[in-house]
mmCIF file with all atom_site columns, C-alpha atoms in Angstrom:
data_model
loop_
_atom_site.group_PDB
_atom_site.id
_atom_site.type_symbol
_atom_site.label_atom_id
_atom_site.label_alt_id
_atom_site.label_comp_id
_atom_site.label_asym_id
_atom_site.label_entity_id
_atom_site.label_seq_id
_atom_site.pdbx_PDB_ins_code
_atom_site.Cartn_x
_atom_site.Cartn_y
_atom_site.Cartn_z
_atom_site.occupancy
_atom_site.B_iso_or_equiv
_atom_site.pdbx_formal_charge
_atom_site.auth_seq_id
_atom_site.auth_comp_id
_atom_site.auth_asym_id
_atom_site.auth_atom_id
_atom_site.pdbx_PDB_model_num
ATOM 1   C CA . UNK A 1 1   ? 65.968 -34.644 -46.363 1.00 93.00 ? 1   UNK A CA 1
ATOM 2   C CA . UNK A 1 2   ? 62.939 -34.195 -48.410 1.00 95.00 ? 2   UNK A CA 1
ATOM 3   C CA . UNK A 1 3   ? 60.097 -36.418 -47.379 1.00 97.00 ? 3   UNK A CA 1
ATOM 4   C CA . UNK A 1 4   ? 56.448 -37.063 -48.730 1.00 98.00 ? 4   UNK A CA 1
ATOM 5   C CA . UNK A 1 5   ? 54.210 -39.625 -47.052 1.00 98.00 ? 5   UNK A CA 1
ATOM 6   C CA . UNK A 1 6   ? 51.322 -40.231 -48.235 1.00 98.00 ? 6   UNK A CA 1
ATOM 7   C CA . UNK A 1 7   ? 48.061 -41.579 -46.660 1.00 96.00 ? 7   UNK A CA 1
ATOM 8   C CA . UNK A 1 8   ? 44.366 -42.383 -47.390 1.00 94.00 ? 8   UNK A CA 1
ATOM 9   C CA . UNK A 1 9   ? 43.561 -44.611 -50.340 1.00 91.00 ? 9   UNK A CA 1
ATOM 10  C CA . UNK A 1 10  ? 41.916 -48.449 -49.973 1.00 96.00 ? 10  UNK A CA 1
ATOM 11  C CA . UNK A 1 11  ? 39.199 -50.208 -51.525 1.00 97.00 ? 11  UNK A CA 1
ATOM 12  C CA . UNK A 1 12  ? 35.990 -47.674 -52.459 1.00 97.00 ? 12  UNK A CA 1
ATOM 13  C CA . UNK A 1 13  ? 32.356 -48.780 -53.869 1.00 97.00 ? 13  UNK A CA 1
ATOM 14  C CA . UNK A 1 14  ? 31.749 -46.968 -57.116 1.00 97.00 ? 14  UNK A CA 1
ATOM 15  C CA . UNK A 1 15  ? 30.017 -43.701 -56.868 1.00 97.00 ? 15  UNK A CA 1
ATOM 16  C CA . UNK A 1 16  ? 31.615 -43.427 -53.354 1.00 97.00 ? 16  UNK A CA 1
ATOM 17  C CA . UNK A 1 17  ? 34.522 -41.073 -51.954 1.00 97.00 ? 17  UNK A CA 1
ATOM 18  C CA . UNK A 1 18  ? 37.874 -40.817 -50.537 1.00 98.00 ? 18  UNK A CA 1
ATOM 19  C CA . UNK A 1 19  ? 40.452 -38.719 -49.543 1.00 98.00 ? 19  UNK A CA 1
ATOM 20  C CA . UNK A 1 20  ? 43.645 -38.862 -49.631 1.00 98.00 ? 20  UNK A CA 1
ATOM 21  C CA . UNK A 1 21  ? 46.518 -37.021 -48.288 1.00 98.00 ? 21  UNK A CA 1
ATOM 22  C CA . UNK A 1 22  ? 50.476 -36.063 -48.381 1.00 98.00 ? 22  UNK A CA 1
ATOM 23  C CA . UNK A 1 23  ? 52.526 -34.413 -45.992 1.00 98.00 ? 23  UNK A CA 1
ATOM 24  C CA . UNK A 1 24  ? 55.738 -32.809 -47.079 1.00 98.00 ? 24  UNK A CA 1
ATOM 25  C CA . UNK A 1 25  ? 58.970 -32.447 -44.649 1.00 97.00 ? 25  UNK A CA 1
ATOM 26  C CA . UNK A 1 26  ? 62.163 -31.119 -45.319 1.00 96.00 ? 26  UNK A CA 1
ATOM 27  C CA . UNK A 1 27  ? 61.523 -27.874 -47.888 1.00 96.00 ? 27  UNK A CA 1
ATOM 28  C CA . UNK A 1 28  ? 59.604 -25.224 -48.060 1.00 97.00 ? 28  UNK A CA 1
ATOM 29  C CA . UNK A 1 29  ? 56.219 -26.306 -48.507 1.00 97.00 ? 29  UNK A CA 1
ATOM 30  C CA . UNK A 1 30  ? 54.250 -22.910 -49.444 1.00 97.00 ? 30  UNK A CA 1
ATOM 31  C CA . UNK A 1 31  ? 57.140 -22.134 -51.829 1.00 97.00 ? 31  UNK A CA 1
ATOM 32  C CA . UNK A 1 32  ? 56.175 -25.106 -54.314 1.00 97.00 ? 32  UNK A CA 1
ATOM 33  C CA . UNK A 1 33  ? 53.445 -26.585 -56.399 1.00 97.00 ? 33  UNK A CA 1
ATOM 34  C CA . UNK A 1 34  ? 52.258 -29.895 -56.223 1.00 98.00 ? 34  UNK A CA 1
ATOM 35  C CA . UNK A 1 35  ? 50.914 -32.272 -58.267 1.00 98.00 ? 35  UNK A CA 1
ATOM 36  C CA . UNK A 1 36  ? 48.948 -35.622 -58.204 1.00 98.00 ? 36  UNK A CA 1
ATOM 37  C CA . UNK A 1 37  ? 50.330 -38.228 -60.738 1.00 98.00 ? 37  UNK A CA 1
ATOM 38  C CA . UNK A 1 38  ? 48.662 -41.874 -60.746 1.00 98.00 ? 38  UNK A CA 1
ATOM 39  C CA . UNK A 1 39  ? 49.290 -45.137 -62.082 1.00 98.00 ? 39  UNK A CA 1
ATOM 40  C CA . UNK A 1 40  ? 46.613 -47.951 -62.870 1.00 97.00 ? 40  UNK A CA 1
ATOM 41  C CA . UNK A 1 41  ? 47.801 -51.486 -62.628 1.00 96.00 ? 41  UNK A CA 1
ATOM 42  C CA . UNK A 1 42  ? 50.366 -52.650 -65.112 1.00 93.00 ? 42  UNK A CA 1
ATOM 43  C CA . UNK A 1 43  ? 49.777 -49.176 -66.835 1.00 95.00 ? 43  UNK A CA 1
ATOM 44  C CA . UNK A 1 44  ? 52.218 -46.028 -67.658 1.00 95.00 ? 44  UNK A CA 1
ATOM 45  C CA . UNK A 1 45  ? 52.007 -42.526 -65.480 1.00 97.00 ? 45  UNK A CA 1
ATOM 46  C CA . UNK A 1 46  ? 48.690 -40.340 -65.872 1.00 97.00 ? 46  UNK A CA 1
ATOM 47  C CA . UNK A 1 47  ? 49.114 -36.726 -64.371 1.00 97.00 ? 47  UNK A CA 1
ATOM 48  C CA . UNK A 1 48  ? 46.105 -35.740 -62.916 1.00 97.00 ? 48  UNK A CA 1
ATOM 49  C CA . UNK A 1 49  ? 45.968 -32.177 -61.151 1.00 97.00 ? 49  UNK A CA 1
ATOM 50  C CA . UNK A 1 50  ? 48.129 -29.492 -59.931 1.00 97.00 ? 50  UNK A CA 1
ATOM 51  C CA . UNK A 1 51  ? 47.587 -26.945 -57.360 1.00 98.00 ? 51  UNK A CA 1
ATOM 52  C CA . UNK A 1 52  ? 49.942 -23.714 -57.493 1.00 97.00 ? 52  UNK A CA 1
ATOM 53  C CA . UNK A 1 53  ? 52.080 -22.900 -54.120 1.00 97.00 ? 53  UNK A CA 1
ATOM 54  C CA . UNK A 1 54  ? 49.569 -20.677 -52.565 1.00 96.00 ? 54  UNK A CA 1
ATOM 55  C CA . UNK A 1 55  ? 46.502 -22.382 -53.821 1.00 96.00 ? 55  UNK A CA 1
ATOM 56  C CA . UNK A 1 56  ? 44.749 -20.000 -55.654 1.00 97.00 ? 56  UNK A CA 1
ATOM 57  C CA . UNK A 1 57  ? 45.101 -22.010 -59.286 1.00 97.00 ? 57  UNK A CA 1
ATOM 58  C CA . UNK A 1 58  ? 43.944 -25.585 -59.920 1.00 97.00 ? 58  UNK A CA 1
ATOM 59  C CA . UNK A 1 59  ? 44.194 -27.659 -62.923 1.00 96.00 ? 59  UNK A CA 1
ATOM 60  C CA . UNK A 1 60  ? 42.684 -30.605 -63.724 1.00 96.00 ? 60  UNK A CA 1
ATOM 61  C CA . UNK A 1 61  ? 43.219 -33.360 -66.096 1.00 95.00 ? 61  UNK A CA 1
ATOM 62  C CA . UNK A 1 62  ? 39.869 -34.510 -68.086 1.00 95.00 ? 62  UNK A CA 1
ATOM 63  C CA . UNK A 1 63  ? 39.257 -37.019 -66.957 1.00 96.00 ? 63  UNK A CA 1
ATOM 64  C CA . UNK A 1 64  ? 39.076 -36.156 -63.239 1.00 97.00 ? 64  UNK A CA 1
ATOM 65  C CA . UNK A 1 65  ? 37.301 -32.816 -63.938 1.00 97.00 ? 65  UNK A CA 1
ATOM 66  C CA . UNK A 1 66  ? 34.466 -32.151 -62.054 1.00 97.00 ? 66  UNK A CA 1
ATOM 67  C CA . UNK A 1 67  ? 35.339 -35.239 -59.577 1.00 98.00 ? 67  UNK A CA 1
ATOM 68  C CA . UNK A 1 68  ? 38.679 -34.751 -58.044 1.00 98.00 ? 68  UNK A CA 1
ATOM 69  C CA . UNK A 1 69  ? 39.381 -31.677 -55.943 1.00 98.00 ? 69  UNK A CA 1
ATOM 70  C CA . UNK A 1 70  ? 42.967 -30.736 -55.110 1.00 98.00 ? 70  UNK A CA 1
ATOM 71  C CA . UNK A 1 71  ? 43.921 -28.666 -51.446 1.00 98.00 ? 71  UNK A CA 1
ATOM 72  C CA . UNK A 1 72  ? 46.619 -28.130 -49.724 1.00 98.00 ? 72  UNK A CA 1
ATOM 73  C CA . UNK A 1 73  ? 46.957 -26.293 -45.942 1.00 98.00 ? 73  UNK A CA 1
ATOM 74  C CA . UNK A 1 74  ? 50.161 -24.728 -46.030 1.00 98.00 ? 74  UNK A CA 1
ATOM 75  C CA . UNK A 1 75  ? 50.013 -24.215 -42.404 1.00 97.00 ? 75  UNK A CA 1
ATOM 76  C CA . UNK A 1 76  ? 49.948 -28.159 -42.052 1.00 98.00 ? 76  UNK A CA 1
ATOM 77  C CA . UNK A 1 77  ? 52.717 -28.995 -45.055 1.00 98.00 ? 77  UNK A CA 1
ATOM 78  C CA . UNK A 1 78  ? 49.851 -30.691 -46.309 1.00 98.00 ? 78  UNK A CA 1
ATOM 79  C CA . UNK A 1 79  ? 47.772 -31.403 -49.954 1.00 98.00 ? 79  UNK A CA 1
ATOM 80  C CA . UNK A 1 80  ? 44.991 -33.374 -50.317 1.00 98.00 ? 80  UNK A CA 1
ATOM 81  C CA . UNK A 1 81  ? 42.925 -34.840 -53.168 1.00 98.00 ? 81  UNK A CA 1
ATOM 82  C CA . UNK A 1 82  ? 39.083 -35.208 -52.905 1.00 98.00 ? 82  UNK A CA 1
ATOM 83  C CA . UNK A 1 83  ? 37.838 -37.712 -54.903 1.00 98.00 ? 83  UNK A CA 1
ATOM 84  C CA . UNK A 1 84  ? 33.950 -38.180 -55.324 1.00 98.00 ? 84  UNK A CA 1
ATOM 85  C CA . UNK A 1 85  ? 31.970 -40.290 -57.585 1.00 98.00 ? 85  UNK A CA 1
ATOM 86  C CA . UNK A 1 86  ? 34.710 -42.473 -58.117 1.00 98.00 ? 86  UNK A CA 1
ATOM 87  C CA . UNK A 1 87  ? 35.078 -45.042 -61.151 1.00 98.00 ? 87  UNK A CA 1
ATOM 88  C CA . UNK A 1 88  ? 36.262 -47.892 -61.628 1.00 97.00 ? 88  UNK A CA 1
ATOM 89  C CA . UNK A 1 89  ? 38.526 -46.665 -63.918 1.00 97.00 ? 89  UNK A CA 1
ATOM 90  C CA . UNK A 1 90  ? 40.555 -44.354 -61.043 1.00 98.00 ? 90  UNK A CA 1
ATOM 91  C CA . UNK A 1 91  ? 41.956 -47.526 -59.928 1.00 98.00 ? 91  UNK A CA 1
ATOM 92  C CA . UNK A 1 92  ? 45.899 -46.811 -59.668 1.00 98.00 ? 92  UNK A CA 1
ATOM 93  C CA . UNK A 1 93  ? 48.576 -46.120 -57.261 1.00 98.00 ? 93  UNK A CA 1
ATOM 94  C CA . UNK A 1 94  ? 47.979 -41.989 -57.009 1.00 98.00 ? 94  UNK A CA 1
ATOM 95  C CA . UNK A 1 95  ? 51.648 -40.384 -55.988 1.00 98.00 ? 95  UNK A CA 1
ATOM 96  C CA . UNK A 1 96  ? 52.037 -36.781 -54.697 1.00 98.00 ? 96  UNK A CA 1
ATOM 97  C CA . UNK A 1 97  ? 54.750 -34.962 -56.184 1.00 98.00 ? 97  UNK A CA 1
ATOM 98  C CA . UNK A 1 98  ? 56.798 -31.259 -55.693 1.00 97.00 ? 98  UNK A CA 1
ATOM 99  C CA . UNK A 1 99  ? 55.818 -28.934 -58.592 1.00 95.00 ? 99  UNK A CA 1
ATOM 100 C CA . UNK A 1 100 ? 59.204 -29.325 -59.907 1.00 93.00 ? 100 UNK A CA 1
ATOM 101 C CA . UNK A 1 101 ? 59.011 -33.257 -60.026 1.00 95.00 ? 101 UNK A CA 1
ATOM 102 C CA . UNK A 1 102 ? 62.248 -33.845 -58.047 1.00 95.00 ? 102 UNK A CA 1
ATOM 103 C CA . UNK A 1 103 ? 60.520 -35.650 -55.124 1.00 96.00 ? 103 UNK A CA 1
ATOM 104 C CA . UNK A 1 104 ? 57.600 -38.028 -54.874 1.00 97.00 ? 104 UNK A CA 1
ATOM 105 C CA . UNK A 1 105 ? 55.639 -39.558 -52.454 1.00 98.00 ? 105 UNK A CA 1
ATOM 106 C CA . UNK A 1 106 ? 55.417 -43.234 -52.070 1.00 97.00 ? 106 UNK A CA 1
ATOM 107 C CA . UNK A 1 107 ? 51.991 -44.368 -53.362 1.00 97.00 ? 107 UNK A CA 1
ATOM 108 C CA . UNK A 1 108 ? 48.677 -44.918 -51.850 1.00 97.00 ? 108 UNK A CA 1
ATOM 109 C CA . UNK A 1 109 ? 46.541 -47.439 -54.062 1.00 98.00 ? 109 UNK A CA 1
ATOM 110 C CA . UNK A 1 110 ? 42.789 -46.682 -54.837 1.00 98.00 ? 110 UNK A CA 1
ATOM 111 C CA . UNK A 1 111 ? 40.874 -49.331 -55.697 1.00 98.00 ? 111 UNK A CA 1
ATOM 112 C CA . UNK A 1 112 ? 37.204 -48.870 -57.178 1.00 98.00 ? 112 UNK A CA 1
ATOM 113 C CA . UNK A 1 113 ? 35.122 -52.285 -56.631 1.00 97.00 ? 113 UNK A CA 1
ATOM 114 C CA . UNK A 1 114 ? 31.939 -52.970 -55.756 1.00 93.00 ? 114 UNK A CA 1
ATOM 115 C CA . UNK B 2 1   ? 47.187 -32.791 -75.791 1.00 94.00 ? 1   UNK B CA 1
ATOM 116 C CA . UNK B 2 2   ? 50.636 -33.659 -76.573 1.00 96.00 ? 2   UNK B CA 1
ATOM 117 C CA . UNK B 2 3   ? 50.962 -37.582 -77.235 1.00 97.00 ? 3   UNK B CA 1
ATOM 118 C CA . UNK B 2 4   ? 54.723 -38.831 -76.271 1.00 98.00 ? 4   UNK B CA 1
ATOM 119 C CA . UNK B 2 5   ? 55.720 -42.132 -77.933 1.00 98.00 ? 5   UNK B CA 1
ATOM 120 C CA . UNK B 2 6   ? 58.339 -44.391 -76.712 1.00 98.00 ? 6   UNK B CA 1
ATOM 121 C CA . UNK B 2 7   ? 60.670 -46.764 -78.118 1.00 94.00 ? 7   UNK B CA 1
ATOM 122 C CA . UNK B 2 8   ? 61.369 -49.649 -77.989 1.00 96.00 ? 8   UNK B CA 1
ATOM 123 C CA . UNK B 2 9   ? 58.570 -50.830 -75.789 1.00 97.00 ? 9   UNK B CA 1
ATOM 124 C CA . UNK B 2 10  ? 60.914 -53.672 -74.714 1.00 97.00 ? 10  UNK B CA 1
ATOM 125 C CA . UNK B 2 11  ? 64.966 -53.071 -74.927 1.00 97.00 ? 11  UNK B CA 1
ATOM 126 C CA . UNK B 2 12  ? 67.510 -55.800 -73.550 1.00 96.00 ? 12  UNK B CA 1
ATOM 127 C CA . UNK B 2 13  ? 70.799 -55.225 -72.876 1.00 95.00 ? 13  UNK B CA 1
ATOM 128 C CA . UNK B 2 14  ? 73.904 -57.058 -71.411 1.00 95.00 ? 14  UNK B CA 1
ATOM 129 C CA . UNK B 2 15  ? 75.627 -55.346 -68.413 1.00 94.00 ? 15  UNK B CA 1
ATOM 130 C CA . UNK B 2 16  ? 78.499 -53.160 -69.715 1.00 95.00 ? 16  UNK B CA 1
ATOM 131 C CA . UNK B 2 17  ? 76.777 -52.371 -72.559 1.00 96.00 ? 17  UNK B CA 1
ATOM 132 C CA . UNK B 2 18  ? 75.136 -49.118 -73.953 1.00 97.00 ? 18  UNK B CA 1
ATOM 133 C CA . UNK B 2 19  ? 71.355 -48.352 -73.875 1.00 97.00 ? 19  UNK B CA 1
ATOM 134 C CA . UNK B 2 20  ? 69.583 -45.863 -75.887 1.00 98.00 ? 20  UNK B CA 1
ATOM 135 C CA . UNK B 2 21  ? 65.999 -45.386 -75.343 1.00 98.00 ? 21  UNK B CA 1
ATOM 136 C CA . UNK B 2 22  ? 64.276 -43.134 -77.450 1.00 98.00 ? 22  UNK B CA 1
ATOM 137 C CA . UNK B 2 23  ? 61.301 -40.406 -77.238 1.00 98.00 ? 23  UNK B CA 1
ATOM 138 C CA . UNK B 2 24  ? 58.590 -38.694 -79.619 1.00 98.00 ? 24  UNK B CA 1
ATOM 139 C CA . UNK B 2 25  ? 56.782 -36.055 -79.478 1.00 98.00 ? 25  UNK B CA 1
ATOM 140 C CA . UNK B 2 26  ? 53.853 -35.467 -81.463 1.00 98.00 ? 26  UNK B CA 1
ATOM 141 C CA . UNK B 2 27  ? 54.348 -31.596 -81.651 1.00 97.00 ? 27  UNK B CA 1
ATOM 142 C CA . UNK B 2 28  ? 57.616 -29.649 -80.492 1.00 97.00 ? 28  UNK B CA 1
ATOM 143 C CA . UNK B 2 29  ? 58.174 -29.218 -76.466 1.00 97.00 ? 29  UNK B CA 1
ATOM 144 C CA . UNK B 2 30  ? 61.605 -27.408 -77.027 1.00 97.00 ? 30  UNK B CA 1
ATOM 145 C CA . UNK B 2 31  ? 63.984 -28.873 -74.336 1.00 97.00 ? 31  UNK B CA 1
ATOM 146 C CA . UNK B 2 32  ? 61.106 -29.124 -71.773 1.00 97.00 ? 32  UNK B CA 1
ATOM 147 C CA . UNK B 2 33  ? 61.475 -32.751 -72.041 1.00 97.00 ? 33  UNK B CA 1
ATOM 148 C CA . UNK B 2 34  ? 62.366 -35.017 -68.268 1.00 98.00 ? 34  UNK B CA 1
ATOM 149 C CA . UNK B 2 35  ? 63.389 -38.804 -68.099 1.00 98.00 ? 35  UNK B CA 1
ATOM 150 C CA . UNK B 2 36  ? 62.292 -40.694 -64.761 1.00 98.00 ? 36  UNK B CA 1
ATOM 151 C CA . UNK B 2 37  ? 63.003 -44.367 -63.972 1.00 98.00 ? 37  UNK B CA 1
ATOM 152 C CA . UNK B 2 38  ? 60.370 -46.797 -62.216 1.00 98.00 ? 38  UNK B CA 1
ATOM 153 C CA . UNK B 2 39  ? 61.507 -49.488 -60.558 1.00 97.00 ? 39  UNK B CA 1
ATOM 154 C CA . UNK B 2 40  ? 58.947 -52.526 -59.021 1.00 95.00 ? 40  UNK B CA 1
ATOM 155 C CA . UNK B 2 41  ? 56.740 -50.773 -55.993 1.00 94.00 ? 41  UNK B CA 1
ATOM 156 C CA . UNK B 2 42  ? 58.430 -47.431 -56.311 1.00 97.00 ? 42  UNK B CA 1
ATOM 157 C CA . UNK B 2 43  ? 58.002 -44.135 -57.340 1.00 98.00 ? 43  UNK B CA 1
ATOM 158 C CA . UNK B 2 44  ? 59.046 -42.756 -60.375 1.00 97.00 ? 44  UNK B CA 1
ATOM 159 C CA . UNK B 2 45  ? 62.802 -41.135 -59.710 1.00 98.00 ? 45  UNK B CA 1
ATOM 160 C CA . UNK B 2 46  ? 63.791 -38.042 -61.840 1.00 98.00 ? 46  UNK B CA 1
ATOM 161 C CA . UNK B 2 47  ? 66.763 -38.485 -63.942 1.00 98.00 ? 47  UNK B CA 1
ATOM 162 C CA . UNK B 2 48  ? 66.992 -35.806 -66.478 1.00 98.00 ? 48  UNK B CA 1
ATOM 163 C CA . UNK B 2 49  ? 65.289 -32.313 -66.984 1.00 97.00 ? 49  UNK B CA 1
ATOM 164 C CA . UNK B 2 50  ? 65.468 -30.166 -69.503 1.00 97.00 ? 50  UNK B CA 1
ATOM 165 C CA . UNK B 2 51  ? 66.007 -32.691 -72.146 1.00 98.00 ? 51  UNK B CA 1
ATOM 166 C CA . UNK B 2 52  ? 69.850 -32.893 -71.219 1.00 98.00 ? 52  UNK B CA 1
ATOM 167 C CA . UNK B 2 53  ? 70.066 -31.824 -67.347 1.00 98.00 ? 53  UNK B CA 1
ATOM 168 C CA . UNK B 2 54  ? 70.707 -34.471 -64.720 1.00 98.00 ? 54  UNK B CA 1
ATOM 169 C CA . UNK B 2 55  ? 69.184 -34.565 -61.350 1.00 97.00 ? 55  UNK B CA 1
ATOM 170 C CA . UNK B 2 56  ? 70.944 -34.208 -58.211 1.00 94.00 ? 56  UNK B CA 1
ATOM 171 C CA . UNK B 2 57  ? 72.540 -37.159 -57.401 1.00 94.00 ? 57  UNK B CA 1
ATOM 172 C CA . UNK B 2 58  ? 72.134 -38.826 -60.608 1.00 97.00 ? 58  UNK B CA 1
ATOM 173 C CA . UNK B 2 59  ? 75.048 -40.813 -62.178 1.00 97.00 ? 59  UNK B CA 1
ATOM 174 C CA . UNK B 2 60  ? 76.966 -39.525 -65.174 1.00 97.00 ? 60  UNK B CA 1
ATOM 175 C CA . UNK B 2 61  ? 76.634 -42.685 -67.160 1.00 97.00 ? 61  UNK B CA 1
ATOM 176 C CA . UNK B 2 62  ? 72.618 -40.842 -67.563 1.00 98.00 ? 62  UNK B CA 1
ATOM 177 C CA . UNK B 2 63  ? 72.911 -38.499 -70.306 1.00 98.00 ? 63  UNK B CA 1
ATOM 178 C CA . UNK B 2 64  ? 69.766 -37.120 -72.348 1.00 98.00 ? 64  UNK B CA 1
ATOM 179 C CA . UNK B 2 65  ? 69.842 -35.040 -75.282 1.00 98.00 ? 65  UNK B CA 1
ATOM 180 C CA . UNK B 2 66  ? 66.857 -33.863 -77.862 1.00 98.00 ? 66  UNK B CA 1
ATOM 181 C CA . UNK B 2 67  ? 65.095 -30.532 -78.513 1.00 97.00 ? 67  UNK B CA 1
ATOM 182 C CA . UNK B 2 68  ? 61.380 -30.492 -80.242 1.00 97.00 ? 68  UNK B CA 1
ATOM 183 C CA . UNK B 2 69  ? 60.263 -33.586 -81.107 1.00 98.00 ? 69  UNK B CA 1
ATOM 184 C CA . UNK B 2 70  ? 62.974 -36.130 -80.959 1.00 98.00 ? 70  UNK B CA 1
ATOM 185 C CA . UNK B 2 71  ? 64.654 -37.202 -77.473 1.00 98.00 ? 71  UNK B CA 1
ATOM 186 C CA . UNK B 2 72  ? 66.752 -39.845 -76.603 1.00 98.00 ? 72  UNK B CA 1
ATOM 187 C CA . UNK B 2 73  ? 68.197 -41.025 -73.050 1.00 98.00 ? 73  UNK B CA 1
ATOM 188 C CA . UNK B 2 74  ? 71.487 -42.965 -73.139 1.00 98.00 ? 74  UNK B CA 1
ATOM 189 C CA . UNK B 2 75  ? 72.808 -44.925 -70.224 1.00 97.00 ? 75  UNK B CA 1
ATOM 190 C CA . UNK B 2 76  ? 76.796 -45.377 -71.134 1.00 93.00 ? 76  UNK B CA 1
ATOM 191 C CA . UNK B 2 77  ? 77.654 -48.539 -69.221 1.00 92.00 ? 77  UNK B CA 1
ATOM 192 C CA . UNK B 2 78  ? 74.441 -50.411 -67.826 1.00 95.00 ? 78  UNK B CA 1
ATOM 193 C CA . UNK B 2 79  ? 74.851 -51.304 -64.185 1.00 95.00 ? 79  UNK B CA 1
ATOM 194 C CA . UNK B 2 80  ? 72.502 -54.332 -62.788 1.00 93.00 ? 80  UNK B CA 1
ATOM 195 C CA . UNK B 2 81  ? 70.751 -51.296 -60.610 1.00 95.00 ? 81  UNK B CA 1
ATOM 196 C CA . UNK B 2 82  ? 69.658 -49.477 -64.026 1.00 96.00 ? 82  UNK B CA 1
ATOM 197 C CA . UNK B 2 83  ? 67.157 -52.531 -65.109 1.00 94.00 ? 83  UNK B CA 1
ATOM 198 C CA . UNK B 2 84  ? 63.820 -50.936 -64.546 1.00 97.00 ? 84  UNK B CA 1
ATOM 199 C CA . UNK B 2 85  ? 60.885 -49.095 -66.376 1.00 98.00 ? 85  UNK B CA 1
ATOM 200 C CA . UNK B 2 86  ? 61.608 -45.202 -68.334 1.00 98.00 ? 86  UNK B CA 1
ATOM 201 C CA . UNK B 2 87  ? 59.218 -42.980 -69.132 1.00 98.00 ? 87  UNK B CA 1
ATOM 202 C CA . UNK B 2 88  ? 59.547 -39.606 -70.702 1.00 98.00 ? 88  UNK B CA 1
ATOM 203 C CA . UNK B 2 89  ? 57.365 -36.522 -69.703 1.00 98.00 ? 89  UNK B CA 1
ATOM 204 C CA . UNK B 2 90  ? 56.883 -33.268 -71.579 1.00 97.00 ? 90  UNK B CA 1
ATOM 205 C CA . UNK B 2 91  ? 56.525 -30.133 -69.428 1.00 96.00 ? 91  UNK B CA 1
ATOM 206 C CA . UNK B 2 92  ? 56.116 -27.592 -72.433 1.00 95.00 ? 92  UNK B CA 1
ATOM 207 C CA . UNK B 2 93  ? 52.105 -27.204 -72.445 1.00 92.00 ? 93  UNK B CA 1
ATOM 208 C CA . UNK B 2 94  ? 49.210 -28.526 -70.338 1.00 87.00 ? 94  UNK B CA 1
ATOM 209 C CA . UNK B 2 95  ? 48.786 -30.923 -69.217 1.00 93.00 ? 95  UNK B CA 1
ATOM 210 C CA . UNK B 2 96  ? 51.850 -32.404 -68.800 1.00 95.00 ? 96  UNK B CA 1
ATOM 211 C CA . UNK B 2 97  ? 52.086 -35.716 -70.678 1.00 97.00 ? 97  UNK B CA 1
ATOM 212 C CA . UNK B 2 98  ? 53.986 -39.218 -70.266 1.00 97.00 ? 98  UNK B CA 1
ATOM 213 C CA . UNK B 2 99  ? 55.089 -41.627 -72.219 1.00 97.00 ? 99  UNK B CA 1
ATOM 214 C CA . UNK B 2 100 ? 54.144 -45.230 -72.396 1.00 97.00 ? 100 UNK B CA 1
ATOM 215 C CA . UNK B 2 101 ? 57.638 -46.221 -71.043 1.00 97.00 ? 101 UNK B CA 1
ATOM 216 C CA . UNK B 2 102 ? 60.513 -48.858 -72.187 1.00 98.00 ? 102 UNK B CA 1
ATOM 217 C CA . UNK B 2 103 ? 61.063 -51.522 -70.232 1.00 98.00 ? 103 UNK B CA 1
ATOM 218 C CA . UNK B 2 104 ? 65.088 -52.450 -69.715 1.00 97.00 ? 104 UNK B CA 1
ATOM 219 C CA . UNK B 2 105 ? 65.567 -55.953 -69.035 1.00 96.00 ? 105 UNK B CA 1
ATOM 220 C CA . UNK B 2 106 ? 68.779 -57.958 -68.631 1.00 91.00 ? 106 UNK B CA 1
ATOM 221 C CA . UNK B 2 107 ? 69.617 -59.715 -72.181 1.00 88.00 ? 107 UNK B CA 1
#
């Protein structure tokens, strides 16, 4: 069945980095587009980037732009989001998901605190 | 950016009963309109795509219907499983948006 674990994430000084990573099992990998949704505490769903199957298109969402980097090895069934100069404000649960939205990963919280 | 509005922010409902949750959106996303549910410590699940299409594997007593601006998600018969967060996401133009979600609670 289709599986995405996730991995990274913790607790991160402000200004600081950290990536984090999913690794997809059980579809086609290349074939799909992937996304990065997150979730602060208590708080409703904020999509946040998508990278296109093969990589070659990125989008952003504002208020990551500039920071957050989204990659994916399609040799490895694996994406990845860079984020730099983090904020205390990109405190959430981040969740991968397929392009289409049918399958999620489980969560990795972030937490931005000096 | 397209702003999706929720309501009620707070529905409660007996078991057996009907629930209708409802959806805005502040400029028309056709049918490109999905309905997840968020339970405690999990991942949103997809219920419903294109405003009125369920997921595999979701129950019939899910049905969504809607086009443009107006949405609404109806569960027919609530089981004690259904009690849990929905949010509705439109699809139609960048970047996808969610709403604030309706919380179902037992009445």
């Amino acid at each position: 069945q289709v599986q995405l674990v996730q991995s990274g994430g913790g607790v991160v000084q402000p200004g600081r980095s950290l990536r984090l990573s999913c690794t997809a099992s059980g579809f086609t990998f290349s074939g799909y587009a992937m996304h990065w949704v997150r979730q602060a505490p208590g708080k409703g769903l904020e999509w946040v980037t998508l990278i296109s199957y093969d990589g070659s298109n990125k989008f952003y969402g504002d208020s990551v732009k500039g920071r957050f980097t989204i990659s994916r090895d399609n040799s490895k069934n694996t994406l990845y989001l860079q984020m730099n100069s983090l904020r205390p404000e990109d405190t959430a649960v981040y969740y991968c998901a397929r392009g289409d939205y049918l399958d999620w990963g489980q969560g990795t919280l972030v937490t931005v605190s000096s | 950016e397209i702003v999706m509005t929720q309501s009620p922010a707070t529905l409660s409902v007996s078991p057996g009963e009907r629930a209708t949750l409802s959806c805005r959106a502040s400029q028309s996303v056709s049918s490109s309109l999905a309905w997840y549910q968020q339970k405690p410590g999990q991942a949103p699940r997809l219920l419903i795509y294109g405003a009125s299409t369920r997921a595999t594997g979701i129950p019939a007593r899910f049905s969504g219907s809607g086009s443009g601006t107006e949405f609404t998600l109806t569960i027919s018969s609530l089981q004690s499983e259904d009690f849990a967060v929905y949010y509705c996401q439109q699809y139609n133009n960048w970047p996808d948006t969610f709403g604030q979600g309706t919380k179902l609670e037992i009445k």
